[in-house]
Amino acid sequence: MFPSTGSNGLYKAPLSKSLLLVPSALSVLLTLLFQHYQKFFTYNLQAVKEDFQIWRLVFGRTVCLDLKDTFCSSLLIYNFRIFERRYGSRKFSSFLLGSWMLSALFDLLLVEVVQYAFGITISSLPSGFLGPVFALFVPFFCSIPRMQVTQILGQFPITNKTLVYILGLQLVTSGSYIWIVAVSGLISGMCYSSSVLKVHRVLCVPSWLAKIFSWTLEPIFSSAELSNEIQVGMGATVDIQRQQRMELLDRQIMMSQFAQMRRQRQQQGRVINWNRLFPPLRRRHNANYQDNRQSEQEAPPPAEASEEQVARLMEMGFSRVDALEALRASNNDLNVATNFLLQH
């Protein structure tokens, strides 16, 4: 799905794993076995406003009572786990907490706006942890590079982000007023991500609380990194299996070369020669690699990387020097550069 997710499942994403397991299990239990307890998890805004049942803002916005919403939101959380790996569990949980609180406020405001503008009284909204899920579309849109994967009928491009948007659209159209939750989630995501409002400095998880959860819950929901054999998988034919193992070997060679060059640069202050990192890739695509090596050396240098590509890599947390070197070594292929930097 993403260029950087790899095949490690929920490795280094304990919070994402807990959000997949706990709410989904509760949703299944409430739907199949304990239907008489569903009334405590309904997102009843009328009860909140008239009877001051503030607790419904917590229980009604935690567990989905519709299995379709549970399935779609779980798939989205699984795809958005990349942000927990990139930012860390504390920053990721702060984003979820902040957007969850902000979306509750925007839910109430949007319901009042709809009632004032169109005369429609909305007593309840779809239940579940939906506001933060829609809020994650904001960093997904802004920070994940858009890479074309294929085309339909030669005209309609399919990118690495298409399926996620389709899932979001499916979730939006699953209920009557879920679009209100979606809009409030997007607004809360933009507010929390805004560098002007600086909401992230106020609505954040304290460090002491993050340490408590890391000691107690992280060992329960942490996932081990998959072994190399599992990552390679089992191809349909012997040729595919051989090709998979060759690709894994090439990645391992590149990683070891990159680590060695980075250590040399840190010790001696020299710049990494990125052109030495990619011979295995060129060798796989060019059977006459040795014969054409001299012609490759005589070829003109690649064009300079655009500032937009450099900015996208820097937004992911990489330094400008590494971003420029990765783009030059990959001939300004943002997908290849992103894959290599994030896999290191």
mmCIF file of C-alpha atoms in Angstrom:
data_model
loop_
_atom_site.group_PDB
_atom_site.id
_atom_site.type_symbol
_atom_site.label_atom_id
_atom_site.label_comp_id
_atom_site.label_asym_id
_atom_site.label_seq_id
_atom_site.Cartn_x
_atom_site.Cartn_y
_atom_site.Cartn_z
ATOM 1 C CA MET A 1 0.000 0.000 0.000
ATOM 2 C CA PHE A 2 2.675 2.466 1.002
ATOM 3 C CA PRO A 3 6.126 2.602 -0.344
ATOM 4 C CA SER A 4 7.547 2.189 3.121
ATOM 5 C CA THR A 5 5.335 -0.241 4.932
ATOM 6 C CA GLY A 6 7.273 -3.296 3.895
ATOM 7 C CA SER A 7 6.100 -6.703 4.991
ATOM 8 C CA ASN A 8 6.592 -6.537 8.744
ATOM 9 C CA GLY A 9 2.883 -6.345 9.591
ATOM 10 C CA LEU A 10 2.402 -4.493 12.884
ATOM 11 C CA TYR A 11 6.076 -4.445 13.847
ATOM 12 C CA LYS A 12 6.859 -1.277 15.853
ATOM 13 C CA ALA A 13 3.155 -0.353 15.900
ATOM 14 C CA PRO A 14 1.745 -1.556 19.262
ATOM 15 C CA LEU A 15 -0.874 1.200 19.480
ATOM 16 C CA SER A 16 -2.182 0.408 16.007
ATOM 17 C CA LYS A 17 -2.371 -3.254 16.962
ATOM 18 C CA SER A 18 -4.350 -2.467 20.109
ATOM 19 C CA LEU A 19 -6.758 -0.280 18.116
ATOM 20 C CA LEU A 20 -7.262 -3.157 15.704
ATOM 21 C CA LEU A 21 -7.870 -5.852 18.309
ATOM 22 C CA VAL A 22 -9.713 -4.285 21.245
ATOM 23 C CA PRO A 23 -12.411 -2.155 19.523
ATOM 24 C CA SER A 24 -12.979 -4.814 16.862
ATOM 25 C CA ALA A 25 -13.454 -7.528 19.483
ATOM 26 C CA LEU A 26 -15.863 -5.343 21.451
ATOM 27 C CA SER A 27 -17.787 -4.509 18.284
ATOM 28 C CA VAL A 28 -18.222 -8.180 17.410
ATOM 29 C CA LEU A 29 -19.293 -9.057 20.949
ATOM 30 C CA LEU A 30 -21.817 -6.226 21.143
ATOM 31 C CA THR A 31 -23.246 -7.104 17.744
ATOM 32 C CA LEU A 32 -23.515 -10.865 18.145
ATOM 33 C CA LEU A 33 -23.761 -11.655 21.863
ATOM 34 C CA PHE A 34 -24.535 -8.618 23.977
ATOM 35 C CA GLN A 35 -27.038 -6.626 21.947
ATOM 36 C CA HIS A 36 -28.770 -5.387 25.121
ATOM 37 C CA TYR A 37 -25.595 -3.455 26.036
ATOM 38 C CA GLN A 38 -25.475 -1.562 22.753
ATOM 39 C CA LYS A 39 -27.546 1.276 24.212
ATOM 40 C CA PHE A 40 -24.548 2.294 26.336
ATOM 41 C CA PHE A 41 -22.362 2.708 23.247
ATOM 42 C CA THR A 42 -24.738 4.686 21.026
ATOM 43 C CA TYR A 43 -23.519 8.137 20.057
ATOM 44 C CA ASN A 44 -26.678 9.930 21.210
ATOM 45 C CA LEU A 45 -26.129 13.681 20.886
ATOM 46 C CA GLN A 46 -29.607 14.486 22.121
ATOM 47 C CA ALA A 47 -28.868 12.759 25.424
ATOM 48 C CA VAL A 48 -25.595 14.659 25.630
ATOM 49 C CA LYS A 49 -27.222 18.062 25.104
ATOM 50 C CA GLU A 50 -30.479 17.605 26.998
ATOM 51 C CA ASP A 51 -29.609 15.116 29.737
ATOM 52 C CA PHE A 52 -25.925 16.092 30.040
ATOM 53 C CA GLN A 53 -24.802 12.495 29.546
ATOM 54 C CA ILE A 54 -21.244 13.511 28.769
ATOM 55 C CA TRP A 55 -20.062 9.927 29.161
ATOM 56 C CA ARG A 56 -21.666 9.158 25.792
ATOM 57 C CA LEU A 57 -18.984 11.289 24.140
ATOM 58 C CA VAL A 58 -16.523 8.644 25.374
ATOM 59 C CA PHE A 59 -18.401 5.358 25.043
ATOM 60 C CA GLY A 60 -20.236 6.381 21.876
ATOM 61 C CA ARG A 61 -17.025 7.338 20.120
ATOM 62 C CA THR A 62 -14.977 4.254 20.925
ATOM 63 C CA VAL A 63 -16.685 1.122 19.583
ATOM 64 C CA CYS A 64 -18.460 0.737 16.233
ATOM 65 C CA LEU A 65 -21.889 -0.846 16.405
ATOM 66 C CA ASP A 66 -21.917 -1.571 12.668
ATOM 67 C CA LEU A 67 -19.648 -4.381 11.522
ATOM 68 C CA LYS A 68 -19.159 -2.716 8.127
ATOM 69 C CA ASP A 69 -17.771 0.356 9.841
ATOM 70 C CA THR A 70 -15.601 -1.867 12.029
ATOM 71 C CA PHE A 71 -14.136 -3.641 9.012
ATOM 72 C CA CYS A 72 -13.402 -0.490 6.998
ATOM 73 C CA SER A 73 -11.975 1.447 9.945
ATOM 74 C CA SER A 74 -9.760 -1.513 10.899
ATOM 75 C CA LEU A 75 -8.335 -1.675 7.393
ATOM 76 C CA LEU A 76 -7.642 2.053 7.473
ATOM 77 C CA ILE A 77 -5.929 1.847 10.862
ATOM 78 C CA TYR A 78 -3.785 -0.994 9.556
ATOM 79 C CA ASN A 79 -2.723 1.120 6.573
ATOM 80 C CA PHE A 80 -2.113 4.187 8.745
ATOM 81 C CA ARG A 81 0.226 2.259 11.067
ATOM 82 C CA ILE A 82 3.087 3.745 9.059
ATOM 83 C CA PHE A 83 2.640 6.986 10.995
ATOM 84 C CA GLU A 84 3.251 5.238 14.309
ATOM 85 C CA ARG A 85 6.459 3.768 12.926
ATOM 86 C CA ARG A 86 7.542 7.128 11.565
ATOM 87 C CA TYR A 87 6.615 9.412 14.476
ATOM 88 C CA GLY A 88 6.702 7.000 17.395
ATOM 89 C CA SER A 89 3.879 5.736 19.581
ATOM 90 C CA ARG A 90 3.714 8.806 21.818
ATOM 91 C CA LYS A 91 3.385 11.333 18.983
ATOM 92 C CA PHE A 92 0.964 9.048 17.155
ATOM 93 C CA SER A 93 -1.190 8.611 20.263
ATOM 94 C CA SER A 94 -1.112 12.381 20.832
ATOM 95 C CA PHE A 95 -2.450 12.928 17.334
ATOM 96 C CA LEU A 96 -5.232 10.394 17.896
ATOM 97 C CA LEU A 97 -6.129 11.869 21.281
ATOM 98 C CA GLY A 98 -6.127 15.443 20.014
ATOM 99 C CA SER A 99 -8.155 14.693 16.903
ATOM 100 C CA TRP A 100 -10.563 12.559 18.969
ATOM 101 C CA MET A 101 -11.257 15.442 21.347
ATOM 102 C CA LEU A 102 -11.473 18.068 18.609
ATOM 103 C CA SER A 103 -13.778 15.948 16.463
ATOM 104 C CA ALA A 104 -16.247 15.670 19.369
ATOM 105 C CA LEU A 105 -16.478 19.470 19.436
ATOM 106 C CA PHE A 106 -16.848 19.714 15.669
ATOM 107 C CA ASP A 107 -19.532 17.006 15.701
ATOM 108 C CA LEU A 108 -21.682 19.139 17.975
ATOM 109 C CA LEU A 109 -21.027 22.279 15.932
ATOM 110 C CA LEU A 110 -21.817 20.631 12.595
ATOM 111 C CA VAL A 111 -25.047 19.141 13.936
ATOM 112 C CA GLU A 112 -26.125 22.615 15.069
ATOM 113 C CA VAL A 113 -25.169 24.101 11.687
ATOM 114 C CA VAL A 114 -27.190 21.472 9.814
ATOM 115 C CA GLN A 115 -30.189 22.065 12.057
ATOM 116 C CA TYR A 116 -29.948 25.842 11.645
ATOM 117 C CA ALA A 117 -29.340 25.813 7.876
ATOM 118 C CA PHE A 118 -31.595 22.976 6.742
ATOM 119 C CA GLY A 119 -33.962 22.397 9.655
ATOM 120 C CA ILE A 120 -32.797 18.785 10.052
ATOM 121 C CA THR A 121 -32.632 17.512 13.619
ATOM 122 C CA ILE A 122 -29.926 14.891 14.120
ATOM 123 C CA SER A 123 -30.305 13.040 17.397
ATOM 124 C CA SER A 124 -27.477 10.523 16.997
ATOM 125 C CA LEU A 125 -24.389 9.867 14.878
ATOM 126 C CA PRO A 126 -22.611 6.613 13.937
ATOM 127 C CA SER A 127 -20.653 5.160 16.837
ATOM 128 C CA GLY A 128 -17.021 4.240 16.816
ATOM 129 C CA PHE A 129 -13.455 5.527 16.749
ATOM 130 C CA LEU A 130 -14.130 7.214 13.424
ATOM 131 C CA GLY A 131 -13.090 10.829 13.965
ATOM 132 C CA PRO A 132 -9.359 10.089 14.408
ATOM 133 C CA VAL A 133 -9.459 7.627 11.499
ATOM 134 C CA PHE A 134 -10.697 10.349 9.153
ATOM 135 C CA ALA A 135 -8.239 12.807 10.715
ATOM 136 C CA LEU A 136 -5.349 10.538 9.661
ATOM 137 C CA PHE A 137 -6.230 11.239 6.044
ATOM 138 C CA VAL A 138 -4.707 14.711 6.514
ATOM 139 C CA PRO A 139 -1.096 13.554 7.119
ATOM 140 C CA PHE A 140 -1.692 10.730 4.647
ATOM 141 C CA PHE A 141 -2.558 13.238 1.921
ATOM 142 C CA CYS A 142 0.195 15.681 2.835
ATOM 143 C CA SER A 143 3.205 13.486 3.626
ATOM 144 C CA ILE A 144 2.849 10.208 1.713
ATOM 145 C CA PRO A 145 4.219 10.477 -1.840
ATOM 146 C CA ARG A 146 1.814 9.617 -4.631
ATOM 147 C CA MET A 147 3.301 6.903 -6.845
ATOM 148 C CA GLN A 148 1.545 5.480 -9.884
ATOM 149 C CA VAL A 149 1.307 1.696 -9.812
ATOM 150 C CA THR A 150 -0.674 0.930 -12.951
ATOM 151 C CA GLN A 151 -3.402 2.270 -15.207
ATOM 152 C CA ILE A 152 -6.939 1.197 -16.039
ATOM 153 C CA LEU A 153 -7.778 1.327 -19.742
ATOM 154 C CA GLY A 154 -4.560 3.246 -20.251
ATOM 155 C CA GLN A 155 -6.099 6.492 -18.957
ATOM 156 C CA PHE A 156 -7.036 6.176 -15.289
ATOM 157 C CA PRO A 157 -3.966 5.965 -13.036
ATOM 158 C CA ILE A 158 -3.926 3.666 -9.999
ATOM 159 C CA THR A 159 -1.531 4.868 -7.307
ATOM 160 C CA ASN A 160 -0.259 3.504 -4.016
ATOM 161 C CA LYS A 161 -2.927 5.625 -2.276
ATOM 162 C CA THR A 162 -5.976 4.694 -4.346
ATOM 163 C CA LEU A 163 -7.174 1.778 -2.220
ATOM 164 C CA VAL A 164 -6.995 3.845 0.968
ATOM 165 C CA TYR A 165 -9.158 6.561 -0.564
ATOM 166 C CA ILE A 166 -11.619 3.924 -1.772
ATOM 167 C CA LEU A 167 -11.865 2.523 1.747
ATOM 168 C CA GLY A 168 -12.466 6.005 3.100
ATOM 169 C CA LEU A 169 -15.191 6.606 0.522
ATOM 170 C CA GLN A 170 -16.804 3.292 1.419
ATOM 171 C CA LEU A 171 -16.774 4.265 5.079
ATOM 172 C CA VAL A 172 -18.294 7.681 4.349
ATOM 173 C CA THR A 173 -21.164 6.157 2.365
ATOM 174 C CA SER A 174 -21.969 3.418 4.907
ATOM 175 C CA GLY A 175 -24.448 5.512 6.920
ATOM 176 C CA SER A 176 -26.796 8.461 6.724
ATOM 177 C CA TYR A 177 -24.911 11.000 8.819
ATOM 178 C CA ILE A 178 -21.438 9.531 8.882
ATOM 179 C CA TRP A 179 -20.344 12.325 6.549
ATOM 180 C CA ILE A 180 -20.636 14.662 9.546
ATOM 181 C CA VAL A 181 -18.170 12.503 11.464
ATOM 182 C CA ALA A 182 -15.906 12.452 8.396
ATOM 183 C CA VAL A 183 -15.956 16.233 7.964
ATOM 184 C CA SER A 184 -15.339 16.860 11.666
ATOM 185 C CA GLY A 185 -12.488 14.332 11.594
ATOM 186 C CA LEU A 186 -10.843 16.038 8.616
ATOM 187 C CA ILE A 187 -11.201 19.457 10.216
ATOM 188 C CA SER A 188 -9.747 18.195 13.493
ATOM 189 C CA GLY A 189 -6.842 16.605 11.603
ATOM 190 C CA MET A 190 -6.092 19.889 9.842
ATOM 191 C CA CYS A 191 -6.323 21.837 13.095
ATOM 192 C CA TYR A 192 -4.034 19.436 14.930
ATOM 193 C CA SER A 193 -1.499 19.368 12.077
ATOM 194 C CA SER A 194 -1.500 23.147 11.671
ATOM 195 C CA SER A 195 1.777 24.811 12.565
ATOM 196 C CA VAL A 196 -0.091 28.078 13.166
ATOM 197 C CA LEU A 197 -2.637 26.886 15.720
ATOM 198 C CA LYS A 198 -0.070 24.754 17.581
ATOM 199 C CA VAL A 199 -2.783 22.495 18.985
ATOM 200 C CA HIS A 200 -0.278 19.659 19.266
ATOM 201 C CA ARG A 201 1.481 21.494 22.083
ATOM 202 C CA VAL A 202 -1.673 21.525 24.205
ATOM 203 C CA LEU A 203 -3.420 18.254 23.324
ATOM 204 C CA CYS A 204 -0.672 15.711 23.760
ATOM 205 C CA VAL A 205 0.058 12.622 25.825
ATOM 206 C CA PRO A 206 2.316 13.471 28.805
ATOM 207 C CA SER A 207 5.684 11.763 28.832
ATOM 208 C CA TRP A 208 5.007 10.115 32.205
ATOM 209 C CA LEU A 209 1.773 8.614 30.923
ATOM 210 C CA ALA A 210 3.493 7.414 27.754
ATOM 211 C CA LYS A 211 6.124 5.672 29.901
ATOM 212 C CA ILE A 212 3.440 3.924 31.966
ATOM 213 C CA PHE A 213 1.740 2.601 28.843
ATOM 214 C CA SER A 214 5.069 1.561 27.338
ATOM 215 C CA TRP A 215 5.814 -0.497 30.458
ATOM 216 C CA THR A 216 2.371 -2.061 30.812
ATOM 217 C CA LEU A 217 0.619 -2.299 27.438
ATOM 218 C CA GLU A 218 3.437 -2.258 24.896
ATOM 219 C CA PRO A 219 4.741 -5.728 25.885
ATOM 220 C CA ILE A 220 1.229 -7.090 25.363
ATOM 221 C CA PHE A 221 0.598 -5.595 21.923
ATOM 222 C CA SER A 222 4.117 -5.469 20.524
ATOM 223 C CA SER A 223 4.895 -7.614 17.488
ATOM 224 C CA ALA A 224 8.186 -9.231 16.633
ATOM 225 C CA GLU A 225 9.900 -8.441 13.364
ATOM 226 C CA LEU A 226 9.319 -11.123 10.773
ATOM 227 C CA SER A 227 12.254 -13.307 9.852
ATOM 228 C CA ASN A 228 13.794 -13.112 6.424
ATOM 229 C CA GLU A 229 12.263 -16.397 5.396
ATOM 230 C CA ILE A 230 8.773 -15.184 6.173
ATOM 231 C CA GLN A 231 9.380 -11.875 4.448
ATOM 232 C CA VAL A 232 10.477 -13.583 1.246
ATOM 233 C CA GLY A 233 7.286 -15.628 1.089
ATOM 234 C CA MET A 234 6.577 -18.563 -1.183
ATOM 235 C CA GLY A 235 6.308 -17.865 -4.901
ATOM 236 C CA ALA A 236 4.063 -19.778 -7.225
ATOM 237 C CA THR A 237 6.977 -21.242 -9.198
ATOM 238 C CA VAL A 238 10.618 -22.031 -8.632
ATOM 239 C CA ASP A 239 11.644 -19.082 -10.837
ATOM 240 C CA ILE A 240 9.555 -16.670 -8.759
ATOM 241 C CA GLN A 241 11.012 -18.050 -5.529
ATOM 242 C CA ARG A 242 14.521 -17.675 -6.941
ATOM 243 C CA GLN A 243 13.787 -14.105 -8.002
ATOM 244 C CA GLN A 244 12.387 -13.282 -4.552
ATOM 245 C CA ARG A 245 15.525 -14.563 -2.865
ATOM 246 C CA MET A 246 17.719 -12.616 -5.297
ATOM 247 C CA GLU A 247 15.799 -9.440 -4.502
ATOM 248 C CA LEU A 248 16.147 -10.080 -0.770
ATOM 249 C CA LEU A 249 19.882 -10.650 -1.185
ATOM 250 C CA ASP A 250 20.203 -7.416 -3.158
ATOM 251 C CA ARG A 251 18.381 -5.490 -0.439
ATOM 252 C CA GLN A 252 20.643 -6.980 2.209
ATOM 253 C CA ILE A 253 23.724 -6.050 0.192
ATOM 254 C CA MET A 254 22.500 -2.487 -0.255
ATOM 255 C CA MET A 255 21.691 -2.150 3.430
ATOM 256 C CA SER A 256 25.104 -3.408 4.519
ATOM 257 C CA GLN A 257 26.879 -1.150 2.013
ATOM 258 C CA PHE A 258 24.830 1.830 3.104
ATOM 259 C CA ALA A 259 25.551 1.181 6.790
ATOM 260 C CA GLN A 260 29.255 0.788 6.072
ATOM 261 C CA MET A 261 29.432 4.002 4.060
ATOM 262 C CA ARG A 262 27.494 5.931 6.703
ATOM 263 C CA ARG A 263 29.887 4.730 9.412
ATOM 264 C CA GLN A 264 32.824 5.831 7.272
ATOM 265 C CA ARG A 265 31.254 9.236 6.735
ATOM 266 C CA GLN A 266 30.630 9.672 10.459
ATOM 267 C CA GLN A 267 34.186 8.643 11.304
ATOM 268 C CA GLN A 268 36.045 10.452 8.520
ATOM 269 C CA GLY A 269 33.589 13.216 7.592
ATOM 270 C CA ARG A 270 33.378 12.093 3.959
ATOM 271 C CA VAL A 271 30.293 12.052 1.746
ATOM 272 C CA ILE A 272 28.642 8.743 0.953
ATOM 273 C CA ASN A 273 29.246 7.496 -2.577
ATOM 274 C CA TRP A 274 25.682 6.443 -3.281
ATOM 275 C CA ASN A 275 26.565 5.170 -6.757
ATOM 276 C CA ARG A 276 28.272 2.212 -5.091
ATOM 277 C CA LEU A 277 25.033 1.164 -3.416
ATOM 278 C CA PHE A 278 23.040 0.333 -6.523
ATOM 279 C CA PRO A 279 25.162 -2.054 -8.688
ATOM 280 C CA PRO A 280 23.080 -5.072 -7.536
ATOM 281 C CA LEU A 281 19.932 -3.442 -8.909
ATOM 282 C CA ARG A 282 21.556 -2.569 -12.197
ATOM 283 C CA ARG A 283 23.068 -6.031 -12.469
ATOM 284 C CA ARG A 284 19.647 -7.635 -12.155
ATOM 285 C CA HIS A 285 18.176 -5.562 -14.960
ATOM 286 C CA ASN A 286 21.263 -5.655 -17.229
ATOM 287 C CA ALA A 287 22.783 -9.005 -18.062
ATOM 288 C CA ASN A 288 25.803 -7.297 -19.670
ATOM 289 C CA TYR A 289 26.548 -5.201 -16.614
ATOM 290 C CA GLN A 290 30.311 -5.801 -16.693
ATOM 291 C CA ASP A 291 30.571 -5.035 -20.407
ATOM 292 C CA ASN A 292 28.618 -1.809 -20.130
ATOM 293 C CA ARG A 293 30.118 -0.555 -16.870
ATOM 294 C CA GLN A 294 32.523 1.761 -18.653
ATOM 295 C CA SER A 295 29.730 3.286 -20.745
ATOM 296 C CA GLU A 296 27.736 3.871 -17.539
ATOM 297 C CA GLN A 297 30.661 5.761 -16.044
ATOM 298 C CA GLU A 298 30.893 7.934 -19.139
ATOM 299 C CA ALA A 299 27.164 8.736 -19.073
ATOM 300 C CA PRO A 300 26.212 12.296 -18.081
ATOM 301 C CA PRO A 301 25.236 12.828 -14.441
ATOM 302 C CA PRO A 302 21.492 12.720 -13.617
ATOM 303 C CA ALA A 303 19.483 15.894 -13.410
ATOM 304 C CA GLU A 304 19.339 17.706 -10.128
ATOM 305 C CA ALA A 305 16.542 16.689 -7.791
ATOM 306 C CA SER A 306 13.614 19.062 -7.558
ATOM 307 C CA GLU A 307 13.004 20.946 -4.337
ATOM 308 C CA GLU A 308 9.529 19.424 -4.113
ATOM 309 C CA GLN A 309 10.981 15.906 -3.995
ATOM 310 C CA VAL A 310 13.582 16.950 -1.438
ATOM 311 C CA ALA A 311 10.891 18.625 0.674
ATOM 312 C CA ARG A 312 8.747 15.473 0.662
ATOM 313 C CA LEU A 313 11.629 13.348 1.896
ATOM 314 C CA MET A 314 12.535 15.926 4.532
ATOM 315 C CA GLU A 315 8.924 15.902 5.762
ATOM 316 C CA MET A 316 9.383 12.205 6.454
ATOM 317 C CA GLY A 317 12.213 13.024 8.861
ATOM 318 C CA PHE A 318 15.299 12.575 6.636
ATOM 319 C CA SER A 319 18.079 15.119 6.408
ATOM 320 C CA ARG A 320 18.508 17.237 3.303
ATOM 321 C CA VAL A 321 21.889 15.659 2.556
ATOM 322 C CA ASP A 322 20.524 12.091 2.635
ATOM 323 C CA ALA A 323 17.475 13.114 0.603
ATOM 324 C CA LEU A 324 19.614 14.697 -2.126
ATOM 325 C CA GLU A 325 22.010 11.761 -2.252
ATOM 326 C CA ALA A 326 19.186 9.218 -2.394
ATOM 327 C CA LEU A 327 17.451 11.090 -5.226
ATOM 328 C CA ARG A 328 20.644 11.453 -7.228
ATOM 329 C CA ALA A 329 21.530 7.798 -6.784
ATOM 330 C CA SER A 330 18.015 6.702 -7.825
ATOM 331 C CA ASN A 331 17.961 9.035 -10.841
ATOM 332 C CA ASN A 332 15.330 11.226 -9.131
ATOM 333 C CA ASP A 333 12.952 8.286 -8.644
ATOM 334 C CA LEU A 334 11.076 9.346 -5.503
ATOM 335 C CA ASN A 335 9.646 5.860 -4.972
ATOM 336 C CA VAL A 336 13.048 4.152 -4.998
ATOM 337 C CA ALA A 337 14.602 6.840 -2.818
ATOM 338 C CA THR A 338 11.759 6.673 -0.299
ATOM 339 C CA ASN A 339 11.864 2.869 -0.135
ATOM 340 C CA PHE A 340 15.594 2.802 0.466
ATOM 341 C CA LEU A 341 15.661 5.528 3.104
ATOM 342 C CA LEU A 342 12.715 4.171 5.069
ATOM 343 C CA GLN A 343 13.915 0.560 4.975
ATOM 344 C CA HIS A 344 17.287 1.474 6.442
#
